[in-house]
Amino acid sequence: MTELDLRETLERQLGGVDVPPGDPLLAIARGRRRRVRRRVLTGTAAALALAGVAAAGVTLIPSESDDPTTARYASLGPLDFSQGARAYADPGHELHLAGRTFPAKDLDYLDTDATATSYGVVFFDRGRPMLLGADGEVRALVDGPVEAMGGFHPTAKADSVNPWVAYATRRGTTTTLTVHDLATGTDVASTTVDCGRCEDLVIDAFDDGVAYVRTDERTWAWFSATGVWQDAAGPKSRIVDVRNGVVLYDGLPPSSTIAVDGHPLNEIKAPVDAQLTFDGRYVLDWSSRLRSTDGSPDLVLQQGPEKGNGFWAIDSDGSVLVAAPMGGQGYEVYDCAVPSGACDELGPLDPKGGDPEFIGVDM
Amino acid sequence: MQPSEQEFAELFSASWARLFRLAFAVSGDRAAAEDDLQNAFAKVYAQWGRVHRADHPEAYVRRMVLNEVLGGRRTGFLKRERPHAQVEPPGAVASPERSVVDRDAIWAAVRALPARQRAVVVLRYYEDLSEAEIADALGCSRGTVKSQASAAIAALRRTAPDLVREEP
């Protein structure tokens, strides 16, 4: 038998396989869910950098991060985050932020991998956490050299209790997890993380000063107040969100009971892209009907479908942003209060660049 | 349907059958192959901009499919029924045509290979990819492809001793 026979064998065996019909609409529906979770790079420079990473594997991106210049960021003028960031976009075309509208190219550094907070939007510039603040200016949250390494995207998460944000940075072979106070501009706590190249490091959740950090092996809870690490979940579990004593998880239940201030978290199973309201009482899962976590009635928002092609996200102030389809005429965006469910109309959005995106409120 | 969805649907329709056969060949399990392929296409849609900009979108999608299939092997492989070379393949009957029997035995031997070796064999002899293309598809070095291919051929040769390795 020759290799030609091997080719013929494979052709004959595989050519005779009965191929099931694929379902592109199912793939699109699932893909939409994934899309809001992944990093969407709309800027040309960022896209080129990503292409370079894809081509070179984990090659370091040449970093200019020794000099955390903010010169490339034009001042936007004052931004009112008091009603939440209210950040949503027609990808590549226009971006709405704090009640104002900008051409997408002017804010191409903001994407769904950013984190909206009450003090502005935290995003990463070549591995360095930055803050677009209420004064419309961008400033670096970390000084000194940091590295932007392909595959290192731990993201940042905001605390709903404190004015804090948790992020990770890479410097040399050291990965540092930091809790930063956005109100005072100071670091609250930091620790190093032993995770090798840390390409699988992700901060899955952060609430009440406790960061839930996932590596390729497990998920750990880091209590920033005490510096204590606690095993939280095994590799077949995923911490989806944590708010006010409630933990959402996907997969197997967390391997050990997590307790904050002596109170075990209430474990609720939910899809990996679900979110909790800040009070921990409701699960937002692609519907304007938010599932109760405590046995009380579900919360039904005044706007948006209970099933169908809408888009939802928890805003930085704990309200729910809804992009409700308008019968083929794009979307109407609403900001809905919790727990009343009352909604304010923010305006229409007729995307030309794909599905609506909520910037900085990644589900 | 938005323009990007239309383009996605066209790619999906054009490539589904071939990629299913590839996924099935590597996974050895129809249901797992279908699930993996649907999941891979969901990721393709989620990253449509990146896929669309790729020099070779089809190769990019194939790599995502292989990632999905081989990623699932860690658990799926143990569950699936693994044909054994000494087990009579379904439908195989005594035949005066030795080549037919040989092909069934070779197919069983291919399916019994470790997943990555099987992937290398299928990409080389079914997809007709070069070593460099296989390395790209599997996200490994050309040296790894060479060593996996050598190990696979050696295993197959135990079933068909006269199998001759041709240099790519």
XYZ file of C-alpha atoms in Angstrom:
531
model
C 0.000 0.000 0.000
C 1.284 3.428 -0.912
C 0.420 6.896 0.217
C -1.788 7.135 -2.835
C -3.852 4.316 -1.353
C -4.005 6.242 1.905
C -5.335 9.280 0.052
C -7.900 7.133 -1.732
C -8.908 5.501 1.526
C -9.545 8.846 3.146
C -11.374 10.181 0.095
C -13.561 7.089 -0.036
C -14.324 6.953 3.666
C -14.856 10.660 4.180
C -16.507 11.247 0.832
C -19.152 8.713 1.816
C -19.940 10.400 5.123
C -23.536 11.544 5.422
C -23.159 15.245 6.231
C -25.836 16.656 8.565
C -27.370 19.995 7.626
C -25.649 22.858 9.370
C -27.600 25.681 10.968
C -26.094 29.078 10.135
C -28.771 30.927 12.103
C -27.866 28.977 15.232
C -24.213 29.850 14.664
C -25.135 33.512 14.227
C -27.203 33.515 17.417
C -24.402 31.880 19.389
C -21.849 34.110 17.721
C -23.717 37.225 18.764
C -23.535 36.064 22.352
C -19.843 35.490 22.053
C -19.307 38.781 20.264
C -20.271 40.908 23.202
C -17.758 39.067 25.316
C -14.790 39.248 23.095
C -12.457 42.063 22.525
C -13.603 44.137 19.583
C -10.823 46.200 18.162
C -12.170 48.869 15.895
C -9.077 50.982 15.547
C -6.768 50.405 12.651
C -3.674 50.459 14.801
C -5.161 48.020 17.262
C -6.330 45.743 14.480
C -2.880 45.713 12.941
C -1.361 44.932 16.303
C -3.778 42.057 16.754
C -3.010 40.710 13.292
C 0.632 40.807 14.263
C -0.095 38.863 17.393
C -2.138 36.321 15.476
C 0.677 35.850 13.019
C 3.403 35.695 15.590
C 1.688 33.733 18.311
C 2.743 35.175 21.606
C 5.366 37.533 20.304
C 5.632 40.664 22.316
C 4.182 43.688 20.675
C 6.819 46.372 20.469
C 5.799 48.496 23.391
C 6.043 52.208 23.785
C 4.655 51.765 27.225
C 7.777 52.961 28.986
C 6.391 56.366 28.178
C 2.710 56.342 29.024
C 1.970 59.273 26.789
C -1.607 60.332 26.494
C -0.954 62.623 23.559
C -2.906 60.471 21.136
C -6.067 60.983 23.127
C -7.874 64.173 22.335
C -9.776 65.828 25.141
C -13.486 65.147 24.884
C -14.635 67.791 27.314
C -16.714 67.021 30.400
C -18.629 63.751 30.492
C -21.523 63.220 32.868
C -21.378 59.680 34.226
C -23.936 60.348 36.962
C -26.605 58.447 35.025
C -24.154 55.686 34.159
C -21.771 55.552 31.213
C -24.651 54.898 28.810
C -22.004 53.753 26.322
C -23.227 52.029 23.201
C -22.116 51.994 19.626
C -22.758 51.292 16.015
C -19.397 49.554 15.514
C -17.082 51.559 13.312
C -19.570 54.387 12.825
C -20.686 56.167 15.938
C -20.330 55.834 19.650
C -22.607 57.184 22.350
C -21.075 57.970 25.713
C -22.612 59.705 28.723
C -25.311 61.289 26.605
C -22.986 62.507 23.867
C -22.346 61.111 20.396
C -18.914 60.733 18.818
C -17.585 59.406 15.515
C -16.346 55.898 16.288
C -12.873 56.705 14.968
C -12.453 59.377 17.646
C -12.858 56.764 20.374
C -11.431 53.729 18.645
C -9.619 52.798 21.854
C -12.894 51.943 23.568
C -14.300 48.498 22.969
C -16.330 45.858 24.751
C -13.172 44.795 26.580
C -13.113 48.117 28.379
C -14.818 48.586 31.740
C -17.344 51.293 32.444
C -17.292 52.697 35.962
C -18.904 55.600 37.748
C -15.626 57.463 37.354
C -15.101 56.847 33.657
C -14.143 54.060 31.313
C -11.072 51.914 31.984
C -9.388 50.462 28.927
C -5.989 49.100 27.962
C -3.373 50.731 25.790
C -0.705 48.179 24.927
C -1.076 46.454 28.267
C -1.408 49.647 30.295
C -4.690 50.388 32.060
C -5.983 53.852 31.203
C -8.950 55.881 32.389
C -11.136 58.113 30.267
C -12.391 60.246 33.100
C -15.343 62.540 33.676
C -13.202 65.484 32.616
C -12.913 63.936 29.163
C -9.188 63.390 29.567
C -7.323 60.102 29.350
C -4.723 59.264 31.939
C -2.625 56.215 32.704
C -3.493 54.296 35.857
C -0.039 52.715 35.982
C 3.256 54.517 35.518
C 6.506 52.984 34.394
C 7.103 50.197 31.911
C 4.500 47.550 31.243
C 4.411 44.994 28.493
C 1.731 44.289 25.955
C 1.939 40.599 25.270
C -0.151 38.734 22.773
C -2.637 36.502 24.511
C -2.477 38.499 27.754
C -5.935 40.018 28.121
C -6.996 39.679 31.761
C -9.435 42.626 31.343
C -10.527 44.878 34.194
C -13.557 44.643 36.451
C -15.317 47.286 38.513
C -16.543 46.945 42.080
C -20.201 47.793 42.683
C -19.609 48.574 46.359
C -16.439 50.658 46.266
C -15.048 53.091 43.673
C -12.488 50.484 42.797
C -11.350 48.685 39.699
C -9.235 45.516 39.496
C -6.796 44.930 36.678
C -3.622 42.989 35.905
C -0.438 44.194 34.277
C 2.639 42.475 32.994
C 6.181 43.678 33.618
C 9.012 41.367 32.653
C 7.991 37.937 33.847
C 5.921 39.354 36.686
C 2.167 39.680 36.562
C 0.645 42.038 39.083
C -2.973 42.162 40.136
C -3.971 45.583 41.401
C -7.014 47.104 43.025
C -7.085 50.814 42.217
C -9.274 53.473 43.799
C -10.616 55.668 41.002
C -11.914 58.253 43.451
C -8.511 58.966 44.976
C -6.267 57.793 42.163
C -4.342 55.488 44.479
C -3.706 51.777 44.619
C -5.633 49.995 47.356
C -3.832 46.666 47.163
C -1.703 44.644 44.820
C -0.204 41.187 44.588
C 1.743 39.135 42.130
C 0.163 36.192 40.362
C 2.102 33.030 39.647
C 0.625 32.100 36.298
C 3.578 31.572 33.930
C 2.946 33.429 30.696
C -0.526 34.164 32.048
C -2.175 33.902 28.656
C -5.204 32.313 30.314
C -5.393 34.783 33.176
C -8.783 36.482 33.378
C -10.425 38.525 36.101
C -13.894 37.040 35.889
C -15.537 39.119 38.592
C -14.788 41.742 41.231
C -17.067 42.820 44.020
C -16.710 44.130 47.548
C -12.947 44.060 47.204
C -12.762 40.397 46.227
C -11.370 39.569 42.785
C -12.174 36.243 41.152
C -9.179 35.329 39.050
C -9.112 32.446 36.605
C -5.989 30.709 35.331
C -5.814 27.724 33.008
C -6.101 25.475 36.063
C -8.566 26.994 38.517
C -10.377 30.077 39.684
C -9.173 31.788 42.848
C -10.752 34.417 45.030
C -8.323 37.114 46.123
C -9.434 39.092 49.152
C -7.666 42.386 48.549
C -8.294 43.618 52.108
C -6.340 40.761 53.661
C -4.255 39.505 50.754
C -5.684 36.015 51.247
C -6.177 33.726 48.262
C -8.934 31.132 48.386
C -9.593 28.306 45.981
C -12.922 29.134 44.355
C -13.641 26.818 41.448
C -12.156 24.030 39.386
C -11.422 24.030 35.652
C -14.925 22.864 34.786
C -16.526 25.772 36.609
C -16.685 29.373 35.521
C -17.401 32.275 37.817
C -19.715 34.394 35.689
C -20.431 37.329 37.985
C -20.491 38.217 41.669
C -22.631 40.925 43.245
C -23.867 41.494 46.795
C -23.409 37.986 48.133
C -24.525 36.157 45.006
C -22.236 34.295 42.635
C -23.292 33.248 39.158
C -21.456 30.241 37.838
C -21.462 28.186 34.669
C -20.507 24.524 34.422
C -19.998 22.651 37.643
C -20.765 24.367 40.959
C -17.784 26.099 42.592
C -15.552 23.546 44.251
C -15.493 25.273 47.585
C -17.873 27.556 49.380
C -16.796 31.158 49.049
C -17.615 33.328 52.017
C -17.301 37.093 52.188
C -17.291 38.580 55.687
C -18.317 35.175 56.970
C -21.360 34.929 54.705
C -21.307 32.173 52.075
C -22.186 33.385 48.605
C -25.515 32.251 47.198
C -24.593 30.107 44.180
C -26.796 30.490 41.111
C -26.178 28.658 37.836
C -26.342 30.871 34.750
C -24.978 31.091 31.213
C -21.434 32.352 30.905
C -22.518 35.689 29.448
C -25.165 36.483 32.057
C -24.817 39.364 34.513
C -26.120 40.157 37.962
C -27.792 43.383 38.934
C -25.779 45.229 41.558
C -28.149 44.135 44.316
C -27.581 40.515 43.354
C -31.312 39.920 43.104
C -31.710 39.423 39.369
C -29.930 37.670 36.524
C -29.737 39.484 33.198
C -29.608 36.872 30.469
C -30.513 38.190 27.028
C -34.018 39.145 27.984
C -35.976 42.013 29.495
C -37.271 39.460 31.993
C -34.584 39.268 34.677
C -34.632 36.050 36.650
C -34.883 36.378 40.418
C -32.117 34.840 42.541
C -34.043 34.843 45.823
C -37.434 33.389 44.945
C -39.126 36.743 44.574
C -40.926 37.546 41.284
C -38.811 38.109 38.192
C -38.114 41.682 37.168
C -39.706 42.576 33.840
C -38.354 45.753 32.288
C -40.812 48.110 30.680
C -38.949 47.936 27.394
C -37.337 45.249 25.300
C -38.389 41.751 24.330
C -38.497 38.800 26.694
C -37.335 36.703 23.780
C -35.747 37.679 20.514
C -33.042 39.799 19.078
C -32.426 42.475 21.623
C -29.200 43.412 23.356
C -28.731 44.052 27.055
C -26.026 45.051 29.529
C -25.698 46.258 33.108
C -24.528 49.865 33.067
C -21.921 51.340 35.400
C -24.611 52.674 37.754
C -26.389 49.328 38.010
C -29.235 50.115 35.623
C -29.930 47.947 32.576
C -29.220 49.155 29.064
C -31.525 47.687 26.446
C -31.305 47.891 22.666
C -34.789 46.856 21.613
C -35.369 45.956 17.957
C -37.748 48.233 16.100
C -39.205 45.851 13.554
C -36.409 46.014 11.010
C -35.809 49.739 11.582
C -32.793 49.355 13.844
C -32.998 49.639 17.610
C -34.242 51.943 20.304
C -31.907 52.167 23.261
C -33.296 52.442 26.774
C -31.819 52.821 30.251
C -33.967 50.864 32.713
C -33.879 51.233 36.459
C -33.560 48.353 38.907
C -35.717 47.248 40.645
C -38.578 49.351 39.267
C -38.045 48.317 35.642
C -38.935 51.837 34.478
C -37.064 52.805 31.325
C -35.777 56.102 29.909
C -35.480 56.350 26.160
C -31.916 57.215 25.156
C -32.374 57.319 21.404
C -32.447 55.313 18.199
C -29.564 53.211 16.913
C -29.620 51.905 13.355
C -26.352 49.988 13.049
C -24.479 49.973 9.780
C -21.413 48.212 11.171
C -22.916 45.103 12.744
C -24.804 44.408 15.936
C -25.115 47.112 18.596
C -22.319 47.093 21.142
C -22.333 48.205 24.729
C -18.934 49.700 25.357
C -17.259 48.934 28.613
C -20.067 46.805 29.954
C -18.975 43.468 28.569
C -21.421 40.683 29.356
C -30.080 39.747 7.251
C -27.233 42.254 7.550
C -24.408 42.234 4.948
C -21.970 40.553 7.316
C -24.538 37.874 8.071
C -25.089 37.276 4.372
C -21.357 36.827 3.810
C -21.129 34.594 6.845
C -24.034 32.463 5.632
C -22.361 32.086 2.247
C -19.109 30.951 3.827
C -21.036 28.629 6.104
C -22.894 27.003 3.212
C -19.813 26.726 1.052
C -17.581 25.163 3.673
C -19.872 23.248 6.036
C -19.747 19.871 4.277
C -15.989 19.768 3.801
C -15.287 21.012 7.302
C -17.734 18.501 8.763
C -15.816 15.707 7.080
C -12.585 17.146 8.463
C -14.053 17.488 11.966
C -15.466 13.975 11.786
C -12.173 12.549 10.567
C -10.279 14.157 13.438
C -12.835 13.589 16.185
C -14.113 10.197 15.050
C -17.576 11.010 16.381
C -20.405 12.387 14.263
C -22.288 14.135 17.056
C -19.137 15.647 18.517
C -18.039 16.774 15.070
C -21.360 18.487 14.454
C -21.302 20.194 17.861
C -17.707 21.277 17.473
C -18.370 22.630 14.005
C -21.414 24.619 15.129
C -19.381 26.029 18.021
C -16.504 26.878 15.724
C -18.814 28.707 13.336
C -20.293 30.653 16.251
C -16.759 31.801 17.018
C -16.222 32.584 13.357
C -19.293 34.820 13.411
C -18.198 36.455 16.640
C -14.828 37.234 15.046
C -16.165 37.889 11.585
C -14.217 41.065 11.051
C -10.964 39.305 11.782
C -11.865 36.296 9.668
C -12.966 38.512 6.809
C -9.691 40.416 6.885
C -7.554 37.284 6.912
C -5.470 36.614 3.827
C -7.042 33.186 3.588
C -10.368 33.170 5.429
C -10.984 29.507 4.675
C -7.664 28.543 6.269
C -8.471 30.746 9.249
C -11.816 29.014 9.695
C -10.236 25.590 9.312
C -7.784 26.462 12.085
C -10.654 27.521 14.347
C -12.464 24.265 13.607
C -9.389 22.212 14.450
C -8.884 24.172 17.655
C -12.441 23.393 18.635
C -12.208 19.716 17.747
C -8.824 19.120 19.310
C -9.712 21.221 22.356
C -12.707 18.975 22.900
C -10.549 15.874 22.610
C -9.358 16.254 26.165
C -12.676 14.971 27.355
C -14.433 13.692 24.285
C -11.788 11.311 23.156
C -12.154 9.119 26.182
C -15.880 8.834 25.713
C -15.982 7.862 22.139
C -15.859 4.354 20.858
C -12.432 3.740 19.427
C -12.274 1.230 16.616
C -9.546 -1.299 16.973
C -7.541 -2.638 14.083
C -8.437 -6.207 14.953
C -12.139 -5.487 15.098
C -13.937 -6.129 11.860
C -15.074 -2.732 10.599
C -18.847 -2.440 10.122
C -19.863 -3.633 6.719
C -16.550 -5.269 5.990
C -16.981 -8.749 4.637
C -14.540 -11.232 3.298
C -13.653 -10.048 -0.137
C -11.517 -11.434 -2.864
C -10.349 -7.869 -3.463
C -7.524 -7.478 -1.001
C -7.291 -3.733 -1.561
C -10.796 -3.196 -0.247
C -9.988 -5.032 2.953
C -6.723 -3.136 3.222
C -8.506 0.165 2.941
C -10.951 -0.751 5.671
C -8.088 -1.834 7.888
C -6.158 1.325 7.128
C -9.216 3.457 7.872
C -9.631 1.684 11.202
C -5.956 2.249 11.911
C -6.257 5.938 11.052
C -9.173 6.268 13.433
C -7.193 4.573 16.172
C -4.369 7.112 15.943
C -4.004 9.731 18.667
C -6.012 12.815 17.772
C -3.148 15.080 16.763
C -1.497 12.398 14.668
C -4.840 11.714 13.038
C -5.241 15.419 12.343
C -1.841 15.550 10.676
C -2.681 12.544 8.498
C -6.058 13.921 7.477
C -4.663 17.361 6.721
C -1.807 15.896 4.729
C -3.627 13.219 2.748
C -7.217 14.441 2.644
C -6.867 18.220 2.711
C -3.591 17.963 0.775
C -1.848 20.614 2.845
C 1.882 21.209 2.975
C 3.851 20.814 6.193
C 3.900 24.557 6.653
C 0.145 24.797 6.149
C -0.453 21.952 8.591
C 1.758 23.657 11.154
C -0.277 26.824 10.712
C -3.572 24.968 10.944
C -2.574 23.172 14.126
C -0.694 26.070 15.656
C 2.542 24.135 16.023
C 6.011 24.054 14.460
C 6.913 22.266 11.267
C 9.157 20.043 13.338
C 6.189 18.953 15.391
C 4.275 18.191 12.215
C 7.175 16.088 10.972
C 7.435 14.118 14.188
C 3.663 13.604 14.419
C 3.549 12.487 10.796
C 6.419 10.064 11.299
C 4.771 8.572 14.363
C 1.472 8.254 12.508
C 3.028 6.590 9.508
C 4.916 4.201 11.780
C 1.652 3.256 13.476
C -0.135 2.824 10.175
C 2.725 0.743 8.874
C 2.023 -1.778 11.575
C -1.302 -2.314 9.838
C 0.051 -1.991 6.321
C 3.742 -2.856 6.416
C 4.272 -1.787 2.843
C 3.051 1.742 3.421
C 5.758 3.952 1.982
C 6.401 7.449 3.238
C 6.641 9.976 0.456
C 8.449 13.187 1.175
C 6.060 16.124 0.958
